[in-house]
Coordinates of C-alpha atoms and ligand atoms in Angstrom, one line a residue:
M1 CA -14.0 -18.3 13.0
S2 CA -11.9 -19.3 15.4
L3 CA -8.7 -20.8 14.6
S4 CA -9.7 -24.1 15.6
T5 CA -12.6 -23.8 13.4
S6 CA -10.8 -22.7 10.5
K7 CA -8.4 -25.6 11.0
A8 CA -11.1 -27.9 10.8
A9 CA -12.8 -26.2 7.9
F10 CA -9.4 -27.1 6.0
Q11 CA -9.3 -30.4 7.0
V12 CA -13.0 -31.1 5.9
L13 CA -12.4 -29.5 2.7
S14 CA -8.9 -31.4 1.9
R15 CA -11.6 -34.4 2.2
V16 CA -13.6 -33.0 -0.3
V17 CA -11.4 -31.1 -3.2
P18 CA -10.2 -33.6 -5.1
Q19 CA -6.3 -33.7 -4.7
S20 CA -5.3 -35.7 -8.2
G21 CA -4.0 -32.3 -9.8
Y22 CA -2.0 -31.5 -6.7
N23 CA 1.8 -31.4 -7.5
E24 CA 4.5 -32.6 -5.0
P25 CA 5.6 -29.6 -3.1
F26 CA 8.6 -30.9 -1.8
V27 CA 11.6 -29.3 -3.7
N28 CA 15.0 -28.8 -2.4
T29 CA 14.9 -24.8 -1.5
S30 CA 17.0 -25.2 1.7
Q31 CA 19.8 -23.1 0.0
L32 CA 17.1 -20.8 -1.2
R33 CA 15.4 -20.1 2.2
A34 CA 17.6 -22.0 4.5
K35 CA 16.7 -19.4 7.5
C36 CA 13.0 -19.7 7.0
M37 CA 12.4 -23.2 6.6
K38 CA 12.6 -24.0 10.6
K39 CA 9.7 -25.7 11.4
K40 CA 7.1 -23.8 13.4
S41 CA 3.8 -24.4 14.3
S42 CA 1.5 -22.8 11.8
M43 CA -2.2 -23.2 11.2
H44 CA -2.3 -24.3 8.2
R45 CA -0.7 -24.8 4.4
Y46 CA -1.9 -24.2 1.2
F47 CA -0.6 -26.0 -1.9
I48 CA -1.5 -25.0 -5.1
E49 CA -2.0 -27.3 -8.1
S50 CA 1.1 -26.8 -9.8
S51 CA 2.8 -27.7 -12.9
S52 CA -0.1 -29.6 -14.9
V53 CA -1.8 -26.3 -15.4
F54 CA 0.8 -23.9 -15.5
Q55 CA 3.0 -25.5 -18.1
S56 CA 0.2 -24.8 -20.5
Q57 CA 1.5 -21.8 -22.7
S58 CA -1.4 -21.7 -24.2
R59 CA -3.9 -20.5 -21.9
P60 CA -1.3 -18.0 -20.5
H61 CA -3.8 -15.9 -18.6
R62 CA -5.9 -18.4 -17.1
F63 CA -5.4 -18.3 -13.5
P64 CA -4.6 -21.8 -11.9
L65 CA -5.8 -21.8 -8.2
T66 CA -9.5 -22.4 -8.7
G67 CA -8.6 -26.0 -7.5
V68 CA -6.8 -24.9 -4.4
S69 CA -6.0 -28.0 -2.4
F70 CA -5.6 -27.6 1.5
Y71 CA -3.6 -29.6 3.4
D72 CA -2.5 -29.8 6.8
Y73 CA 1.0 -29.1 7.3
K74 CA 1.7 -31.7 10.0
T75 CA 1.3 -34.5 7.6
Y76 CA 4.7 -33.2 5.8
S77 CA 8.1 -33.1 7.1
H78 CA 9.3 -31.0 4.5
P79 CA 9.2 -27.1 3.9
W80 CA 6.8 -25.3 2.1
L81 CA 7.1 -23.4 -0.7
Q82 CA 5.2 -22.1 -3.3
T83 CA 6.3 -23.6 -6.8
C84 CA 5.4 -24.1 -10.3
K85 CA 7.7 -26.3 -12.0
C86 CA 7.9 -25.4 -15.8
Q87 CA 10.0 -27.3 -18.7
K88 CA 12.2 -25.1 -20.2
A89 CA 14.3 -21.9 -19.1
E90 CA 12.9 -19.7 -21.9
N91 CA 9.2 -20.5 -20.7
L92 CA 9.8 -19.6 -17.6
S93 CA 8.1 -16.3 -17.0
G94 CA 5.2 -17.1 -19.6
I95 CA 7.1 -14.5 -22.0
T96 CA 7.3 -15.7 -25.4
S97 CA 10.5 -14.8 -27.5
N98 CA 8.3 -12.4 -29.2
D99 CA 7.3 -10.6 -26.1
V100 CA 11.1 -10.8 -25.0
E101 CA 11.8 -8.7 -28.5
K102 CA 9.4 -6.4 -27.5
S103 CA 10.2 -5.6 -24.6
N104 CA 13.7 -5.1 -25.6
L105 CA 12.7 -2.6 -27.8
V106 CA 11.1 -0.7 -25.6
S107 CA 14.0 -0.8 -23.3
N108 CA 16.0 0.2 -26.2
V109 CA 13.8 3.1 -27.1
M110 CA 13.3 4.2 -23.1
S111 CA 17.4 4.4 -23.6
A112 CA 17.4 6.3 -26.8
K113 CA 15.0 8.5 -25.1
S114 CA 17.5 8.8 -22.0
V115 CA 19.8 10.7 -24.2
V116 CA 17.5 13.3 -25.4
E117 CA 16.8 16.1 -23.4
L118 CA 13.5 16.8 -24.1
Q119 CA 12.2 20.3 -23.1
D120 CA 8.7 20.3 -22.6
V121 CA 5.5 18.0 -23.3
E122 CA 5.5 19.2 -26.8
L123 CA 9.0 18.1 -27.5
L124 CA 8.0 14.8 -26.4
K125 CA 5.2 14.7 -28.6
Q126 CA 7.1 15.7 -31.7
E127 CA 9.6 12.9 -30.6
T128 CA 7.0 10.2 -30.0
E129 CA 5.7 11.5 -33.6
V130 CA 9.5 10.6 -34.9
L131 CA 9.6 7.4 -33.5
S132 CA 6.0 6.4 -34.7
S133 CA 7.1 7.3 -38.3
D134 CA 10.2 5.3 -37.7
V135 CA 7.6 2.4 -36.8
R136 CA 5.9 2.9 -40.1
N137 CA 9.1 3.1 -42.2
G138 CA 10.1 -0.4 -40.7
T139 CA 13.1 1.2 -39.0
I140 CA 11.5 0.1 -35.8
A141 CA 10.8 -3.8 -35.6
K142 CA 7.0 -4.7 -36.6
S143 CA 6.6 -6.2 -33.1
F144 CA 6.8 -2.8 -31.6
D145 CA 3.6 -1.6 -34.0
K146 CA 1.3 -2.2 -31.3
I147 CA 3.2 0.3 -28.8
S148 CA 1.7 3.4 -28.9
L149 CA 3.7 6.3 -28.1
N150 CA 1.6 9.3 -28.5
S151 CA 1.3 10.6 -25.1
I152 CA 2.5 10.4 -21.7
E153 CA -0.4 8.3 -21.2
D154 CA 0.3 6.0 -23.7
E155 CA 3.9 5.9 -22.8
A156 CA 2.9 5.3 -19.2
W157 CA 1.0 2.5 -20.1
D158 CA 3.6 0.7 -22.0
L159 CA 5.8 1.0 -19.1
L160 CA 3.4 0.0 -17.0
R161 CA 3.0 -3.5 -18.9
E162 CA 6.8 -3.9 -19.2
S163 CA 6.6 -3.9 -15.7
V164 CA 4.6 -7.1 -15.1
V165 CA 5.7 -9.8 -13.2
Y166 CA 5.0 -13.6 -14.5
Y167 CA 4.7 -16.5 -12.4
C168 CA 4.3 -19.6 -14.5
G169 CA 3.0 -17.9 -17.4
N170 CA 0.1 -15.5 -15.2
P171 CA 0.6 -12.0 -14.5
I172 CA 0.5 -11.5 -10.2
G173 CA 2.1 -8.2 -10.0
T174 CA 4.4 -5.4 -11.1
I175 CA 8.2 -4.9 -10.1
A176 CA 8.8 -1.8 -8.0
A177 CA 10.9 0.0 -10.3
K178 CA 12.5 -0.9 -14.0
D179 CA 15.2 1.4 -15.1
P180 CA 16.9 -0.2 -17.8
N181 CA 20.1 1.8 -17.1
S182 CA 20.2 0.8 -13.7
S183 CA 22.4 -1.9 -12.1
N184 CA 21.7 -0.5 -8.4
V185 CA 18.6 -2.3 -8.1
L186 CA 18.6 -3.4 -4.5
N187 CA 15.2 -4.8 -3.5
Y188 CA 13.0 -2.6 -6.5
D189 CA 13.1 -5.8 -8.7
Q190 CA 10.5 -7.4 -6.4
V191 CA 6.7 -6.9 -6.1
F192 CA 5.9 -4.9 -3.1
I193 CA 2.2 -5.0 -1.8
R194 CA 2.0 -1.4 -1.3
D195 CA 3.5 -0.6 -4.5
F196 CA 1.1 -2.7 -6.5
I197 CA -2.1 -1.2 -5.1
P198 CA -2.3 1.7 -7.8
S199 CA -1.0 -0.9 -10.7
G200 CA -3.8 -2.8 -9.6
I201 CA -6.6 0.1 -9.6
A202 CA -5.1 0.8 -12.8
F203 CA -5.6 -2.6 -14.6
L204 CA -9.1 -3.1 -12.5
L205 CA -10.2 0.7 -14.3
K206 CA -9.0 -0.7 -17.8
G207 CA -11.0 -3.9 -17.2
E208 CA -8.0 -6.2 -16.8
Y209 CA -8.9 -8.1 -13.8
D210 CA -6.9 -11.5 -13.9
I211 CA -3.6 -9.7 -12.7
V212 CA -5.3 -8.6 -9.8
R213 CA -7.2 -11.6 -9.1
N214 CA -3.7 -13.5 -9.4
F215 CA -2.3 -11.2 -7.2
I216 CA -4.9 -11.2 -4.6
L217 CA -4.9 -15.0 -4.4
Y218 CA -0.9 -15.9 -4.5
T219 CA -0.2 -13.0 -2.2
L220 CA -3.1 -14.7 0.4
Q221 CA -0.7 -17.9 0.0
L222 CA 2.3 -15.9 1.2
Q223 CA 0.3 -14.9 4.4
S224 CA 1.0 -18.5 5.8
W225 CA 4.6 -18.6 4.9
E226 CA 6.6 -19.1 8.3
K227 CA 8.6 -16.0 8.9
T228 CA 11.2 -15.6 11.4
M229 CA 13.7 -13.4 12.5
D230 CA 16.8 -14.7 15.1
C231 CA 14.1 -17.3 15.8
H232 CA 11.2 -15.1 16.4
S233 CA 8.0 -15.6 14.2
P234 CA 5.4 -12.6 14.1
G235 CA 1.6 -12.8 14.5
Q236 CA 0.0 -15.0 12.0
G237 CA -1.7 -13.0 9.0
L238 CA 1.1 -10.8 8.4
M239 CA 1.3 -10.2 4.9
P240 CA 4.5 -9.8 3.0
A241 CA 6.0 -6.0 2.3
S242 CA 7.3 -8.2 -1.1
F243 CA 7.9 -11.0 -3.1
K244 CA 10.1 -12.1 -6.0
V245 CA 9.4 -15.0 -8.6
R246 CA 12.7 -16.9 -8.4
T247 CA 13.7 -19.8 -11.1
V248 CA 15.3 -22.4 -9.2
P249 CA 17.0 -25.9 -10.7
L250 CA 14.6 -28.4 -10.3
D251 CA 15.6 -31.2 -7.9
G252 CA 16.6 -34.2 -9.5
D253 CA 16.3 -33.0 -13.4
D254 CA 19.1 -31.1 -14.5
S255 CA 17.0 -30.4 -17.9
A256 CA 13.9 -28.3 -16.3
T257 CA 13.7 -25.5 -13.9
E258 CA 10.8 -24.3 -11.8
E259 CA 9.7 -20.9 -10.4
V260 CA 9.3 -20.2 -6.8
L261 CA 7.9 -17.0 -4.9
D262 CA 10.0 -15.9 -2.4
P263 CA 8.5 -13.4 0.2
D264 CA 10.0 -10.7 2.1
F265 CA 8.1 -10.2 5.4
G266 CA 10.8 -7.8 6.9
E267 CA 13.1 -10.4 7.5
A268 CA 15.8 -9.3 4.8
A269 CA 14.2 -5.8 4.4
I270 CA 16.7 -3.3 5.2
G271 CA 16.0 -2.3 9.0
R272 CA 14.0 -5.3 9.3
V273 CA 10.7 -3.8 9.7
A274 CA 7.2 -5.9 9.7
P275 CA 5.0 -4.2 6.7
V276 CA 2.1 -3.7 8.9
D277 CA 0.5 -2.0 6.2
S278 CA 0.4 -4.8 3.4
G279 CA -2.4 -6.9 5.0
L280 CA -4.4 -3.7 5.1
W281 CA -3.7 -2.2 1.6
W282 CA -4.8 -6.0 0.6
I283 CA -8.1 -6.0 2.0
I284 CA -8.6 -2.8 0.2
L285 CA -7.8 -4.1 -3.1
L286 CA -9.9 -7.2 -2.6
R287 CA -13.0 -4.9 -2.0
A288 CA -12.0 -2.9 -5.3
Y289 CA -11.8 -6.1 -7.2
G290 CA -15.1 -7.0 -6.3
K291 CA -16.7 -3.6 -6.7
C292 CA -15.3 -3.2 -10.0
S293 CA -15.1 -6.6 -11.7
G294 CA -18.6 -7.7 -10.2
D295 CA -16.9 -11.0 -9.3
L296 CA -17.6 -11.3 -5.8
S297 CA -16.8 -15.4 -5.8
V298 CA -12.7 -14.3 -4.7
Q299 CA -14.0 -12.6 -1.9
E300 CA -16.3 -15.4 -0.7
R301 CA -13.8 -18.2 -0.9
V302 CA -13.1 -19.9 2.4
D303 CA -9.2 -19.3 2.0
V304 CA -10.0 -15.7 1.2
Q305 CA -12.2 -15.3 4.0
T306 CA -9.8 -16.9 6.0
G307 CA -7.2 -14.4 5.0
I308 CA -9.4 -11.5 5.9
K309 CA -10.0 -12.7 9.4
M310 CA -6.5 -13.5 10.2
I311 CA -5.5 -10.0 9.4
L312 CA -8.1 -8.9 11.4
K313 CA -7.1 -11.1 14.1
L314 CA -3.6 -9.7 14.1
C315 CA -4.9 -6.1 14.3
L316 CA -7.7 -6.7 17.0
A317 CA -5.7 -8.7 19.4
D318 CA -5.9 -7.4 22.9
G319 CA -2.4 -5.9 23.8
F320 CA -1.2 -3.5 27.0
D321 CA -2.6 -0.4 24.6
M322 CA -5.0 2.0 25.9
F323 CA -5.8 3.9 23.0
P324 CA -8.1 2.0 20.1
T325 CA -5.1 3.3 17.4
L326 CA -3.0 0.4 16.1
L327 CA 0.4 0.6 17.8
V328 CA 3.1 -0.2 15.3
T329 CA 7.0 0.4 14.9
D330 CA 8.8 2.6 12.9
G331 CA 9.0 2.2 9.4
S332 CA 6.0 -0.2 9.3
C333 CA 4.6 1.6 6.1
M334 CA 5.1 3.4 2.9
I335 CA 7.8 5.4 5.0
D336 CA 9.7 2.3 5.7
R337 CA 12.9 3.4 7.4
R338 CA 13.1 5.1 10.7
M339 CA 11.3 8.3 10.6
G340 CA 9.9 9.0 14.3
I341 CA 6.5 7.6 13.2
H342 CA 6.3 4.6 15.8
G343 CA 3.7 4.7 17.9
H344 CA 0.3 5.4 16.3
P345 CA 1.0 6.6 13.1
L346 CA -1.8 8.3 11.0
E347 CA -1.3 6.5 7.8
I348 CA -1.6 3.4 9.6
Q349 CA -4.9 4.2 11.5
A350 CA -6.3 5.7 8.2
L351 CA -5.6 2.0 6.2
F352 CA -6.5 0.0 9.6
Y353 CA -9.9 1.9 9.5
S354 CA -10.5 1.3 5.7
A355 CA -9.7 -2.4 6.5
L356 CA -12.3 -2.9 9.2
L357 CA -14.5 -0.8 6.9
C358 CA -14.1 -3.4 3.9
A359 CA -13.6 -6.3 5.8
R360 CA -16.8 -5.7 7.4
E361 CA -18.7 -5.1 3.9
M362 CA -16.7 -8.3 2.6
L363 CA -17.3 -10.8 5.3
T364 CA -19.8 -13.5 4.8
P365 CA -21.8 -13.9 8.0
E366 CA -21.6 -17.4 9.9
D367 CA -22.0 -18.4 13.3
G368 CA -18.3 -18.2 14.5
S369 CA -17.9 -14.7 13.4
A370 CA -19.9 -13.0 15.4
D371 CA -17.3 -12.3 18.3
L372 CA -15.1 -10.8 15.6
L373 CA -17.7 -8.4 14.1
R374 CA -18.6 -7.2 17.6
A375 CA -15.0 -6.2 18.1
L376 CA -14.7 -5.0 14.4
N377 CA -17.5 -2.9 15.3
N378 CA -16.2 -1.5 18.5
R379 CA -12.9 -0.5 17.2
L380 CA -14.7 1.3 14.4
V381 CA -16.5 3.4 16.6
A382 CA -13.7 3.6 18.8
L383 CA -11.0 4.5 16.5
S384 CA -13.2 7.1 14.7
F385 CA -13.8 9.0 17.6
H386 CA -9.8 9.1 18.9
I387 CA -8.6 10.1 15.7
R388 CA -11.4 12.7 14.9
E389 CA -11.5 14.2 18.4
Y390 CA -7.6 14.1 19.4
Y391 CA -5.8 14.0 16.2
W392 CA -7.9 16.9 14.6
I393 CA -6.2 20.4 14.6
D394 CA -6.9 23.6 13.1
L395 CA -6.3 27.4 14.1
K396 CA -9.0 27.2 17.0
R397 CA -7.4 23.7 18.5
L398 CA -4.1 24.9 18.2
N399 CA -5.3 28.2 20.2
E400 CA -6.8 25.6 22.6
I401 CA -3.8 23.4 22.8
Y402 CA -1.6 26.9 23.3
R403 CA -3.8 27.5 26.6
Y404 CA -3.3 23.9 28.2
K405 CA -3.5 23.5 31.4
T406 CA -1.3 20.3 32.4
E407 CA -0.7 17.6 35.1
E408 CA -4.1 17.0 35.4
Y409 CA -5.1 14.0 37.2
S410 CA -8.7 13.1 36.6
Y411 CA -11.2 11.3 34.5
D412 CA -12.4 15.2 33.2
A413 CA -9.0 16.1 32.0
V414 CA -9.3 18.6 28.8
N415 CA -5.5 17.6 28.5
K416 CA -6.0 14.2 28.3
F417 CA -2.6 13.2 27.0
N418 CA -0.4 15.8 29.0
I419 CA 0.5 17.6 26.2
Y420 CA 2.9 20.7 27.1
P421 CA 2.2 23.9 24.9
D422 CA 5.4 24.2 24.2
Q423 CA 5.8 21.5 21.8
I424 CA 3.9 23.5 19.2
S425 CA 7.0 24.3 17.1
P426 CA 7.3 28.2 15.7
W427 CA 6.7 26.6 12.2
L428 CA 3.0 25.6 12.9
V429 CA 2.3 29.2 14.2
E430 CA 3.1 30.2 10.8
W431 CA 1.9 27.8 8.6
M432 CA -1.3 26.9 10.0
P433 CA -4.0 29.0 7.7
N434 CA -6.9 30.8 8.8
K435 CA -8.9 28.2 6.7
G436 CA -8.1 24.7 6.5
G437 CA -6.7 22.2 9.1
Y438 CA -5.4 18.4 9.1
L439 CA -4.9 15.3 11.2
I440 CA -1.5 15.3 13.0
G441 CA 1.0 12.4 12.5
N442 CA 0.6 10.8 15.4
L443 CA -0.3 10.9 19.3
Q444 CA 1.6 9.4 22.3
P445 CA 1.4 10.4 25.8
A446 CA 2.8 14.0 26.2
H447 CA 3.9 14.1 22.3
M448 CA 2.0 15.6 19.5
D449 CA 4.0 14.9 16.3
F450 CA 2.4 18.1 14.4
R451 CA 4.0 17.0 11.0
F452 CA 1.4 17.0 7.9
F453 CA 1.5 13.5 6.7
S454 CA -0.1 13.3 3.5
L455 CA -1.0 9.6 2.7
G456 CA -2.9 9.4 6.2
N457 CA -4.7 12.9 5.7
L458 CA -5.9 12.0 2.4
W459 CA -7.2 8.4 3.1
S460 CA -9.0 9.9 5.9
V461 CA -10.7 12.0 3.6
V462 CA -10.9 8.9 1.1
N463 CA -12.5 6.3 3.7
S464 CA -14.7 9.2 5.7
L465 CA -12.6 8.7 8.9
A466 CA -12.2 12.2 8.8
T467 CA -15.6 14.1 9.2
E468 CA -16.9 16.1 6.4
E469 CA -16.2 19.2 7.4
Q470 CA -12.6 17.9 8.3
S471 CA -12.2 16.4 5.0
H472 CA -13.3 19.9 3.3
A473 CA -10.5 21.4 5.6
I474 CA -7.7 19.2 4.7
L475 CA -8.3 20.0 1.2
D476 CA -8.4 23.8 1.8
L477 CA -5.3 23.3 3.7
I478 CA -3.5 21.6 0.8
E479 CA -4.7 24.5 -1.6
A480 CA -3.8 27.0 1.1
K481 CA -0.2 25.6 1.4
W482 CA 0.4 25.1 -2.1
S483 CA 3.7 26.1 -2.6
D484 CA 4.7 23.5 -0.1
L485 CA 2.9 20.5 -0.9
V486 CA 2.5 20.5 -4.0
A487 CA 5.2 23.0 -5.2
D488 CA 6.9 21.8 -8.6
M489 CA 6.0 18.2 -8.4
P490 CA 3.0 16.3 -6.3
L491 CA 3.0 15.5 -3.6
K492 CA 5.2 15.9 -0.6
I493 CA 5.1 12.7 1.4
C494 CA 5.4 15.1 4.9
Y495 CA 5.8 18.4 5.9
P496 CA 8.2 20.0 7.1
A497 CA 11.4 18.1 6.7
L498 CA 13.1 17.2 10.0
E499 CA 16.6 18.8 10.3
G500 CA 19.8 19.8 12.4
Q501 CA 19.8 17.9 15.5
E502 CA 16.3 16.4 15.3
W503 CA 17.5 14.9 11.9
Q504 CA 20.3 13.3 13.8
I505 CA 18.7 11.9 16.6
I506 CA 15.3 10.9 14.9
T507 CA 16.6 9.5 11.8
G508 CA 20.0 8.1 13.3
S509 CA 21.8 10.8 10.9
D510 CA 19.9 8.7 7.8
P511 CA 21.9 10.2 4.7
K512 CA 19.1 8.7 2.6
N513 CA 16.5 11.0 4.8
T514 CA 18.5 14.3 4.9
P515 CA 16.1 17.2 4.9
W516 CA 13.6 17.9 2.0
S517 CA 14.5 14.1 0.6
Y518 CA 13.1 11.0 0.3
H519 CA 10.7 10.3 3.4
N520 CA 11.8 13.5 4.9
A521 CA 9.6 15.7 3.2
G522 CA 10.4 14.6 -0.3
S523 CA 8.0 14.6 -3.1
W524 CA 6.4 11.4 -4.6
P525 CA 4.1 11.6 -7.5
S526 CA 2.6 8.0 -6.6
L527 CA 0.6 9.8 -4.1
L528 CA -1.2 12.0 -6.7
W529 CA -3.8 8.8 -6.8
Q530 CA -4.7 8.8 -3.2
L531 CA -5.1 12.8 -3.5
T532 CA -7.0 12.3 -6.7
V533 CA -9.9 9.9 -5.1
A534 CA -9.9 12.1 -2.2
C535 CA -10.7 15.1 -4.4
I536 CA -13.4 13.4 -6.3
K537 CA -14.8 12.2 -3.1
M538 CA -15.2 15.9 -2.1
N539 CA -16.2 16.7 -5.2
R540 CA -13.5 19.1 -5.7
P541 CA -11.8 16.9 -8.5
H542 CA -10.2 20.4 -10.0
I543 CA -7.8 20.4 -7.3
A544 CA -6.2 17.2 -8.3
A545 CA -6.6 18.3 -12.2
K546 CA -4.3 20.9 -11.5
T547 CA -1.7 18.6 -9.7
V548 CA -1.8 16.1 -12.7
E549 CA -0.9 19.0 -15.1
I550 CA 1.9 20.2 -13.1
A551 CA 3.1 16.5 -12.8
E552 CA 2.7 15.9 -16.5
R553 CA 5.0 19.1 -17.2
R554 CA 8.0 16.9 -16.2
I555 CA 7.3 13.3 -15.5
S556 CA 7.7 11.6 -18.1
R557 CA 11.1 13.9 -19.1
D558 CA 12.5 12.9 -15.8
K559 CA 12.1 9.2 -16.3
W560 CA 9.2 8.7 -13.7
P561 CA 11.3 9.2 -10.9
E562 CA 10.6 7.7 -7.3
Y563 CA 10.8 10.8 -5.6
Y564 CA 11.8 14.3 -5.7
D565 CA 14.1 16.2 -3.4
T566 CA 14.1 19.9 -2.4
K567 CA 11.2 22.2 -0.7
R568 CA 10.2 23.3 -3.8
S569 CA 10.8 19.5 -5.5
R570 CA 13.1 20.9 -7.9
F571 CA 15.3 17.8 -8.4
I572 CA 15.1 14.5 -9.2
G573 CA 15.9 12.4 -6.0
K574 CA 19.4 11.9 -5.1
Q575 CA 18.7 8.4 -5.0
S576 CA 15.8 8.1 -6.5
Q577 CA 14.8 5.3 -8.8
L578 CA 14.0 5.9 -12.2
Y579 CA 10.8 4.5 -14.0
Q580 CA 9.1 3.9 -10.7
T581 CA 6.3 1.7 -11.1
W582 CA 3.8 2.9 -8.9
S583 CA 4.9 6.6 -10.2
I584 CA 3.8 5.3 -13.5
A585 CA 0.8 3.7 -12.2
G586 CA -0.2 6.5 -9.7
Y587 CA -0.5 9.0 -12.9
L588 CA -2.7 6.7 -14.7
V589 CA -5.3 6.0 -12.1
S590 CA -5.5 9.8 -11.4
K591 CA -5.9 10.0 -15.3
L592 CA -8.7 7.8 -15.8
L593 CA -10.6 8.5 -12.5
L594 CA -10.5 12.5 -13.8
A595 CA -11.8 10.7 -16.8
D596 CA -14.8 9.1 -15.1
P597 CA -15.1 9.9 -11.6
S598 CA -17.9 7.8 -10.5
K599 CA -15.4 4.9 -10.9
A600 CA -13.5 6.3 -7.8
N601 CA -16.1 4.4 -5.8
I602 CA -14.5 1.3 -5.9
L603 CA -12.0 2.9 -3.2
I604 CA -14.6 5.2 -1.3
T605 CA -16.3 4.6 1.7
E606 CA -18.9 7.1 2.9
E607 CA -19.9 7.8 6.2
D608 CA -21.5 4.8 8.1
S609 CA -24.5 6.9 9.6
E610 CA -24.5 4.2 12.6
L611 CA -21.1 4.9 13.5
A612 CA -21.7 8.3 12.9
N613 CA -24.4 8.5 15.7
A614 CA -22.3 6.2 18.1
F615 CA -19.6 9.2 17.5
I616 CA -22.0 12.1 18.5
S617 CA -23.2 9.9 21.5
A618 CA -19.5 9.1 22.7
N619 CA -18.1 13.1 21.6
P620 CA -16.9 14.0 25.3
R621 CA -17.0 17.4 24.2
G622 CA -20.8 17.6 25.1
K623 CA -19.9 15.7 28.7
R624 CA -16.6 15.0 29.4
G625 CA -17.2 12.2 31.8
R626 CA -16.1 8.6 32.2
K627 CA -19.7 7.2 32.7
N628 CA -21.0 8.7 29.7
M629 CA -18.1 7.1 27.7
K630 CA -18.4 3.9 29.5
Q631 CA -22.2 3.7 28.4
T632 CA -21.8 4.4 24.9
Y633 CA -19.1 2.4 23.3
I634 CA -17.4 0.1 25.3
V635 CA -18.5 -3.4 25.0
Ligands
GLC701 C1 10.8 2.1 -0.7 C2 9.9 2.9 -0.3 C3 8.4 2.0 -0.1 C4 8.3 1.0 -1.1 C5 9.5 0.5 -2.3 C6 9.2 0.2 -3.1 O1 11.3 1.1 0.2 O2 9.9 3.6 1.0 O3 7.3 2.8 0.6 O4 7.3 0.4 -1.3 O5 10.8 1.6 -1.7 O6 9.1 0.8 -3.9

């Protein structure tokens, strides 16, 4: 659907959708988002029926978005803000006093636990038994009864539920970290789109669909937010990195307050980076929601279909690039600060590929979408060819690069990107196992980033961007390099660390990204779930089971850290948050999937035979020629 067509569709809809339930959206939020309120041209605005439904505390989990009204923004002179008007401050989050009591008790128990040095899982179990008996004896208030502390898994569920964020009584996401003993929350008190994915999957696997549905629909509303940085705005379709539910006084009524959703598109983020991965993850979660719940009505909605198309348009827009991979800035994904991954980082390419596949599956056929679908299909073929062919590295390929001729000017060049063999670092010569291989981190003219990035590799297994052979080789490499990648806590975000002058130049001497810490080869338990899905897909779940076992030895005792430091992940990260939600949710998803591996299908995309055939005929290894390439997939 073209932009003008979609706008027309909204105008038609605004005529047919009854508007009686619509609430005046003009709240004075100028203090709150003064910089973001400048009027800029946007395609459309959505307004959500607000207080009349939201105020109903008796139906706290009913999602109020069923009657979304669409308005042409031009009819309004005030900035748009997603709001819900609530009568009383204490009811704002939709949490009852009983819930607050319960939540305080959980926090108390967590802080009580923090002073106890638990030696191992057995000790934890003993402690939880003591706590349970306290509960039975009434030492701990009755409201705590329901909270089971019988195992690490139970504790994880309790913590995950504790992290749920409510918007006008409806669960809409999970906070990034919730350490009751920390005052240094930075922006970890927000709902991050990428962080919510494992939370959402955990809830889906548990049969709790509402929170995921709400998350999908509310974040969709934020997509069309006006976002600017110093008078410049990024493309329509960008999803925020995170959002926060804020409580603000209701204009003209001292006794009442309202909740507003306040997104961050990078305009407040450290480093001001646009989160390219958010929209891609959103599409992946949308498909998972439909597959798991069987409710396809969400993905079929006009606004959701438009949301998908807006993300695709942003990603498929023509630019100057010669490569089919997505060109992005440093820090535009999970690694959200400078780590030398600008260009065509593998993580973004893997998510992009998934998003294209998932979108193709969900887009409803209509006249206006033929061009988009054609562009999408062409990109899928070109992208999989490019990654499989040029990002792949194993011992054999490394030897080929080692013997590369350079400065080849011709259509038939073997060394297309003019890679100088001297780029092969000594660590790699030693590190590459005889059996196994991986997709490199990035490819640019005259530059291959040989670092191993876990998420990009695992997700390329999950979505079949890597061939079956390559996928097995990636898991072989993880097994062969166990002490480097898994060590004492799964999983290294990348390997190896940038050190010395390289660290100074590439990270800008970033004290948070010192060698073997944080993004610079720190270990992230949140990556457990992606590893688990990849292992299940390749029918090698025992690898994931082993990593989960390793994590269980200390993750709860260490209070669910965000990341670990040192080469062997022995220390809790220097600046690591504790009770990090995606560490908790990632663990839970792994447990749930290992218990029922068939459920991993909601995340997996199998090799598409048409794509595979297109890939085979486009493969220049058989015939390296410009003509051949043109005939096969450039449309
Ligand atoms: C850090 C991580 C990022 C994550 C955020 C919230 O900024 O780098 O990936 O989304 O924290 O947990």
